[in-house]
């Protein structure tokens, strides 16, 4: 940050219609923020494609992703219990999946 150098940039999210046309990693609008962990991960779930992703802080590569039942619309939070780390994300309701909205929590395993 002192030098203003950008180490990596990646599009966030993927438009399904563009992906079907062969345009991968198109990026899309963003509705939230990310959280960085001491272990070198960046978690974000702020896109309309309903994906929750973990990026490697050094390379920008996706190291984990899962599809949520709704859109992740908040900054994730992280906490530890008995030396095991978790990440939680607020997820909006989604009529198409029947999800009524709430919080989903995932464990971060080494």
mmCIF file with all atom_site columns, C-alpha atoms in Angstrom:
data_model
loop_
_atom_site.group_PDB
_atom_site.id
_atom_site.type_symbol
_atom_site.label_atom_id
_atom_site.label_alt_id
_atom_site.label_comp_id
_atom_site.label_asym_id
_atom_site.label_entity_id
_atom_site.label_seq_id
_atom_site.pdbx_PDB_ins_code
_atom_site.Cartn_x
_atom_site.Cartn_y
_atom_site.Cartn_z
_atom_site.occupancy
_atom_site.B_iso_or_equiv
_atom_site.pdbx_formal_charge
_atom_site.auth_seq_id
_atom_site.auth_comp_id
_atom_site.auth_asym_id
_atom_site.auth_atom_id
_atom_site.pdbx_PDB_model_num
ATOM 1   C CA . UNK A 1 1   ? 0.000   0.000   0.000   1.00 0.00 ? 1   UNK A CA 1
ATOM 2   C CA . UNK A 1 2   ? 2.907   2.360   0.601   1.00 0.00 ? 2   UNK A CA 1
ATOM 3   C CA . UNK A 1 3   ? 3.942   2.151   -3.067  1.00 0.00 ? 3   UNK A CA 1
ATOM 4   C CA . UNK A 1 4   ? 0.453   2.010   -4.573  1.00 0.00 ? 4   UNK A CA 1
ATOM 5   C CA . UNK A 1 5   ? 1.269   -1.160  -6.497  1.00 0.00 ? 5   UNK A CA 1
ATOM 6   C CA . UNK A 1 6   ? -1.565  -3.442  -7.575  1.00 0.00 ? 6   UNK A CA 1
ATOM 7   C CA . UNK A 1 7   ? -0.573  -7.076  -7.039  1.00 0.00 ? 7   UNK A CA 1
ATOM 8   C CA . UNK A 1 8   ? -3.600  -8.541  -8.812  1.00 0.00 ? 8   UNK A CA 1
ATOM 9   C CA . UNK A 1 9   ? -7.062  -7.718  -10.122 1.00 0.00 ? 9   UNK A CA 1
ATOM 10  C CA . UNK A 1 10  ? -9.820  -10.142 -11.073 1.00 0.00 ? 10  UNK A CA 1
ATOM 11  C CA . UNK A 1 11  ? -13.421 -9.711  -12.222 1.00 0.00 ? 11  UNK A CA 1
ATOM 12  C CA . UNK A 1 12  ? -15.824 -10.422 -9.377  1.00 0.00 ? 12  UNK A CA 1
ATOM 13  C CA . UNK A 1 13  ? -18.708 -12.709 -10.289 1.00 0.00 ? 13  UNK A CA 1
ATOM 14  C CA . UNK A 1 14  ? -19.887 -14.202 -13.533 1.00 0.00 ? 14  UNK A CA 1
ATOM 15  C CA . UNK A 1 15  ? -22.945 -13.357 -15.590 1.00 0.00 ? 15  UNK A CA 1
ATOM 16  C CA . UNK A 1 16  ? -24.606 -16.687 -16.494 1.00 0.00 ? 16  UNK A CA 1
ATOM 17  C CA . UNK A 1 17  ? -25.910 -15.406 -19.826 1.00 0.00 ? 17  UNK A CA 1
ATOM 18  C CA . UNK A 1 18  ? -22.447 -14.246 -20.874 1.00 0.00 ? 18  UNK A CA 1
ATOM 19  C CA . UNK A 1 19  ? -20.917 -17.529 -19.662 1.00 0.00 ? 19  UNK A CA 1
ATOM 20  C CA . UNK A 1 20  ? -23.349 -19.445 -21.910 1.00 0.00 ? 20  UNK A CA 1
ATOM 21  C CA . UNK A 1 21  ? -22.055 -17.341 -24.804 1.00 0.00 ? 21  UNK A CA 1
ATOM 22  C CA . UNK A 1 22  ? -18.469 -18.387 -23.964 1.00 0.00 ? 22  UNK A CA 1
ATOM 23  C CA . UNK A 1 23  ? -17.531 -15.208 -22.071 1.00 0.00 ? 23  UNK A CA 1
ATOM 24  C CA . UNK A 1 24  ? -16.162 -16.485 -18.774 1.00 0.00 ? 24  UNK A CA 1
ATOM 25  C CA . UNK A 1 25  ? -15.233 -14.425 -15.700 1.00 0.00 ? 25  UNK A CA 1
ATOM 26  C CA . UNK A 1 26  ? -17.219 -11.436 -16.968 1.00 0.00 ? 26  UNK A CA 1
ATOM 27  C CA . UNK A 1 27  ? -17.635 -9.795  -13.596 1.00 0.00 ? 27  UNK A CA 1
ATOM 28  C CA . UNK A 1 28  ? -20.887 -8.237  -12.422 1.00 0.00 ? 28  UNK A CA 1
ATOM 29  C CA . UNK A 1 29  ? -22.306 -5.658  -10.056 1.00 0.00 ? 29  UNK A CA 1
ATOM 30  C CA . UNK A 1 30  ? -21.223 -5.801  -6.432  1.00 0.00 ? 30  UNK A CA 1
ATOM 31  C CA . UNK A 1 31  ? -23.512 -5.491  -3.403  1.00 0.00 ? 31  UNK A CA 1
ATOM 32  C CA . UNK A 1 32  ? -21.140 -5.835  -0.486  1.00 0.00 ? 32  UNK A CA 1
ATOM 33  C CA . UNK A 1 33  ? -17.577 -6.034  0.677   1.00 0.00 ? 33  UNK A CA 1
ATOM 34  C CA . UNK A 1 34  ? -14.926 -8.564  1.538   1.00 0.00 ? 34  UNK A CA 1
ATOM 35  C CA . UNK A 1 35  ? -12.988 -9.683  4.587   1.00 0.00 ? 35  UNK A CA 1
ATOM 36  C CA . UNK A 1 36  ? -9.328  -10.692 4.715   1.00 0.00 ? 36  UNK A CA 1
ATOM 37  C CA . UNK A 1 37  ? -8.075  -13.335 7.125   1.00 0.00 ? 37  UNK A CA 1
ATOM 38  C CA . UNK A 1 38  ? -4.692  -13.634 8.827   1.00 0.00 ? 38  UNK A CA 1
ATOM 39  C CA . UNK A 1 39  ? -4.317  -16.955 6.999   1.00 0.00 ? 39  UNK A CA 1
ATOM 40  C CA . UNK A 1 40  ? -4.116  -15.249 3.596   1.00 0.00 ? 40  UNK A CA 1
ATOM 41  C CA . UNK A 1 41  ? -7.696  -15.569 2.317   1.00 0.00 ? 41  UNK A CA 1
ATOM 42  C CA . UNK A 1 42  ? -10.162 -12.962 1.074   1.00 0.00 ? 42  UNK A CA 1
ATOM 43  C CA . UNK A 1 43  ? -13.841 -13.925 1.381   1.00 0.00 ? 43  UNK A CA 1
ATOM 44  C CA . UNK A 1 44  ? -16.578 -12.197 -0.626  1.00 0.00 ? 44  UNK A CA 1
ATOM 45  C CA . UNK A 1 45  ? -20.139 -13.075 -1.634  1.00 0.00 ? 45  UNK A CA 1
ATOM 46  C CA . UNK A 1 46  ? -21.445 -9.800  -3.017  1.00 0.00 ? 46  UNK A CA 1
ATOM 47  C CA . UNK A 1 47  ? -22.520 -10.723 -6.557  1.00 0.00 ? 47  UNK A CA 1
ATOM 48  C CA . UNK A 1 48  ? -25.807 -11.697 -8.167  1.00 0.00 ? 48  UNK A CA 1
ATOM 49  C CA . UNK A 1 49  ? -24.448 -15.084 -9.232  1.00 0.00 ? 49  UNK A CA 1
ATOM 50  C CA . UNK A 1 50  ? -24.987 -16.244 -5.602  1.00 0.00 ? 50  UNK A CA 1
ATOM 51  C CA . UNK A 1 51  ? -21.404 -17.486 -5.212  1.00 0.00 ? 51  UNK A CA 1
ATOM 52  C CA . UNK A 1 52  ? -19.372 -17.217 -2.023  1.00 0.00 ? 52  UNK A CA 1
ATOM 53  C CA . UNK A 1 53  ? -15.679 -17.209 -2.870  1.00 0.00 ? 53  UNK A CA 1
ATOM 54  C CA . UNK A 1 54  ? -12.324 -17.332 -1.140  1.00 0.00 ? 54  UNK A CA 1
ATOM 55  C CA . UNK A 1 55  ? -9.372  -15.801 -2.972  1.00 0.00 ? 55  UNK A CA 1
ATOM 56  C CA . UNK A 1 56  ? -5.693  -16.270 -2.239  1.00 0.00 ? 56  UNK A CA 1
ATOM 57  C CA . UNK A 1 57  ? -4.449  -12.866 -1.045  1.00 0.00 ? 57  UNK A CA 1
ATOM 58  C CA . UNK A 1 58  ? -1.109  -13.203 -2.848  1.00 0.00 ? 58  UNK A CA 1
ATOM 59  C CA . UNK A 1 59  ? -2.288  -14.430 -6.263  1.00 0.00 ? 59  UNK A CA 1
ATOM 60  C CA . UNK A 1 60  ? -5.972  -13.541 -6.600  1.00 0.00 ? 60  UNK A CA 1
ATOM 61  C CA . UNK A 1 61  ? -6.821  -17.124 -7.530  1.00 0.00 ? 61  UNK A CA 1
ATOM 62  C CA . UNK A 1 62  ? -10.112 -18.582 -6.323  1.00 0.00 ? 62  UNK A CA 1
ATOM 63  C CA . UNK A 1 63  ? -9.246  -21.310 -3.820  1.00 0.00 ? 63  UNK A CA 1
ATOM 64  C CA . UNK A 1 64  ? -12.832 -22.129 -2.801  1.00 0.00 ? 64  UNK A CA 1
ATOM 65  C CA . UNK A 1 65  ? -16.348 -21.269 -3.899  1.00 0.00 ? 65  UNK A CA 1
ATOM 66  C CA . UNK A 1 66  ? -19.866 -22.440 -3.236  1.00 0.00 ? 66  UNK A CA 1
ATOM 67  C CA . UNK A 1 67  ? -23.291 -21.436 -4.509  1.00 0.00 ? 67  UNK A CA 1
ATOM 68  C CA . UNK A 1 68  ? -25.546 -19.838 -1.910  1.00 0.00 ? 68  UNK A CA 1
ATOM 69  C CA . UNK A 1 69  ? -29.350 -20.264 -1.809  1.00 0.00 ? 69  UNK A CA 1
ATOM 70  C CA . UNK A 1 70  ? -29.677 -16.454 -2.143  1.00 0.00 ? 70  UNK A CA 1
ATOM 71  C CA . UNK A 1 71  ? -27.427 -13.463 -2.737  1.00 0.00 ? 71  UNK A CA 1
ATOM 72  C CA . UNK A 1 72  ? -24.763 -12.724 -0.127  1.00 0.00 ? 72  UNK A CA 1
ATOM 73  C CA . UNK A 1 73  ? -25.476 -9.067  0.653   1.00 0.00 ? 73  UNK A CA 1
ATOM 74  C CA . UNK A 1 74  ? -23.150 -8.195  3.501   1.00 0.00 ? 74  UNK A CA 1
ATOM 75  C CA . UNK A 1 75  ? -19.512 -8.181  4.461   1.00 0.00 ? 75  UNK A CA 1
ATOM 76  C CA . UNK A 1 76  ? -18.643 -11.656 5.790   1.00 0.00 ? 76  UNK A CA 1
ATOM 77  C CA . UNK A 1 77  ? -17.512 -12.019 9.380   1.00 0.00 ? 77  UNK A CA 1
ATOM 78  C CA . UNK A 1 78  ? -15.017 -14.439 10.821  1.00 0.00 ? 78  UNK A CA 1
ATOM 79  C CA . UNK A 1 79  ? -14.465 -15.807 14.305  1.00 0.00 ? 79  UNK A CA 1
ATOM 80  C CA . UNK A 1 80  ? -12.765 -18.696 16.073  1.00 0.00 ? 80  UNK A CA 1
ATOM 81  C CA . UNK A 1 81  ? -14.017 -21.239 18.590  1.00 0.00 ? 81  UNK A CA 1
ATOM 82  C CA . UNK A 1 82  ? -11.574 -23.686 20.196  1.00 0.00 ? 82  UNK A CA 1
ATOM 83  C CA . UNK A 1 83  ? -8.900  -22.773 17.639  1.00 0.00 ? 83  UNK A CA 1
ATOM 84  C CA . UNK A 1 84  ? -11.197 -23.531 14.698  1.00 0.00 ? 84  UNK A CA 1
ATOM 85  C CA . UNK A 1 85  ? -12.032 -20.614 12.400  1.00 0.00 ? 85  UNK A CA 1
ATOM 86  C CA . UNK A 1 86  ? -15.429 -19.919 10.821  1.00 0.00 ? 86  UNK A CA 1
ATOM 87  C CA . UNK A 1 87  ? -16.756 -17.435 8.280   1.00 0.00 ? 87  UNK A CA 1
ATOM 88  C CA . UNK A 1 88  ? -20.402 -16.271 8.248   1.00 0.00 ? 88  UNK A CA 1
ATOM 89  C CA . UNK A 1 89  ? -22.331 -14.475 5.523   1.00 0.00 ? 89  UNK A CA 1
ATOM 90  C CA . UNK A 1 90  ? -25.810 -12.920 5.497   1.00 0.00 ? 90  UNK A CA 1
ATOM 91  C CA . UNK A 1 91  ? -27.884 -14.283 2.600   1.00 0.00 ? 91  UNK A CA 1
ATOM 92  C CA . UNK A 1 92  ? -30.981 -12.613 1.196   1.00 0.00 ? 92  UNK A CA 1
ATOM 93  C CA . UNK A 1 93  ? -34.284 -14.442 0.606   1.00 0.00 ? 93  UNK A CA 1
ATOM 94  C CA . UNK A 1 94  ? -34.757 -16.125 -2.755  1.00 0.00 ? 94  UNK A CA 1
ATOM 95  C CA . UNK A 1 95  ? -38.185 -17.266 -3.966  1.00 0.00 ? 95  UNK A CA 1
ATOM 96  C CA . UNK A 1 96  ? -36.724 -19.493 -6.699  1.00 0.00 ? 96  UNK A CA 1
ATOM 97  C CA . UNK A 1 97  ? -34.869 -21.653 -4.156  1.00 0.00 ? 97  UNK A CA 1
ATOM 98  C CA . UNK A 1 98  ? -37.378 -21.295 -1.315  1.00 0.00 ? 98  UNK A CA 1
ATOM 99  C CA . UNK A 1 99  ? -34.714 -19.831 0.955   1.00 0.00 ? 99  UNK A CA 1
ATOM 100 C CA . UNK A 1 100 ? -36.190 -17.396 3.471   1.00 0.00 ? 100 UNK A CA 1
ATOM 101 C CA . UNK A 1 101 ? -32.971 -15.517 4.205   1.00 0.00 ? 101 UNK A CA 1
ATOM 102 C CA . UNK A 1 102 ? -30.594 -15.706 7.116   1.00 0.00 ? 102 UNK A CA 1
ATOM 103 C CA . UNK A 1 103 ? -26.964 -16.439 7.913   1.00 0.00 ? 103 UNK A CA 1
ATOM 104 C CA . UNK A 1 104 ? -24.787 -19.281 6.664   1.00 0.00 ? 104 UNK A CA 1
ATOM 105 C CA . UNK A 1 105 ? -21.586 -20.292 8.412   1.00 0.00 ? 105 UNK A CA 1
ATOM 106 C CA . UNK A 1 106 ? -18.691 -22.301 6.987   1.00 0.00 ? 106 UNK A CA 1
ATOM 107 C CA . UNK A 1 107 ? -15.643 -23.705 8.749   1.00 0.00 ? 107 UNK A CA 1
ATOM 108 C CA . UNK A 1 108 ? -12.217 -22.806 7.444   1.00 0.00 ? 108 UNK A CA 1
ATOM 109 C CA . UNK A 1 109 ? -10.171 -25.980 7.454   1.00 0.00 ? 109 UNK A CA 1
ATOM 110 C CA . UNK A 1 110 ? -6.409  -25.954 6.964   1.00 0.00 ? 110 UNK A CA 1
#
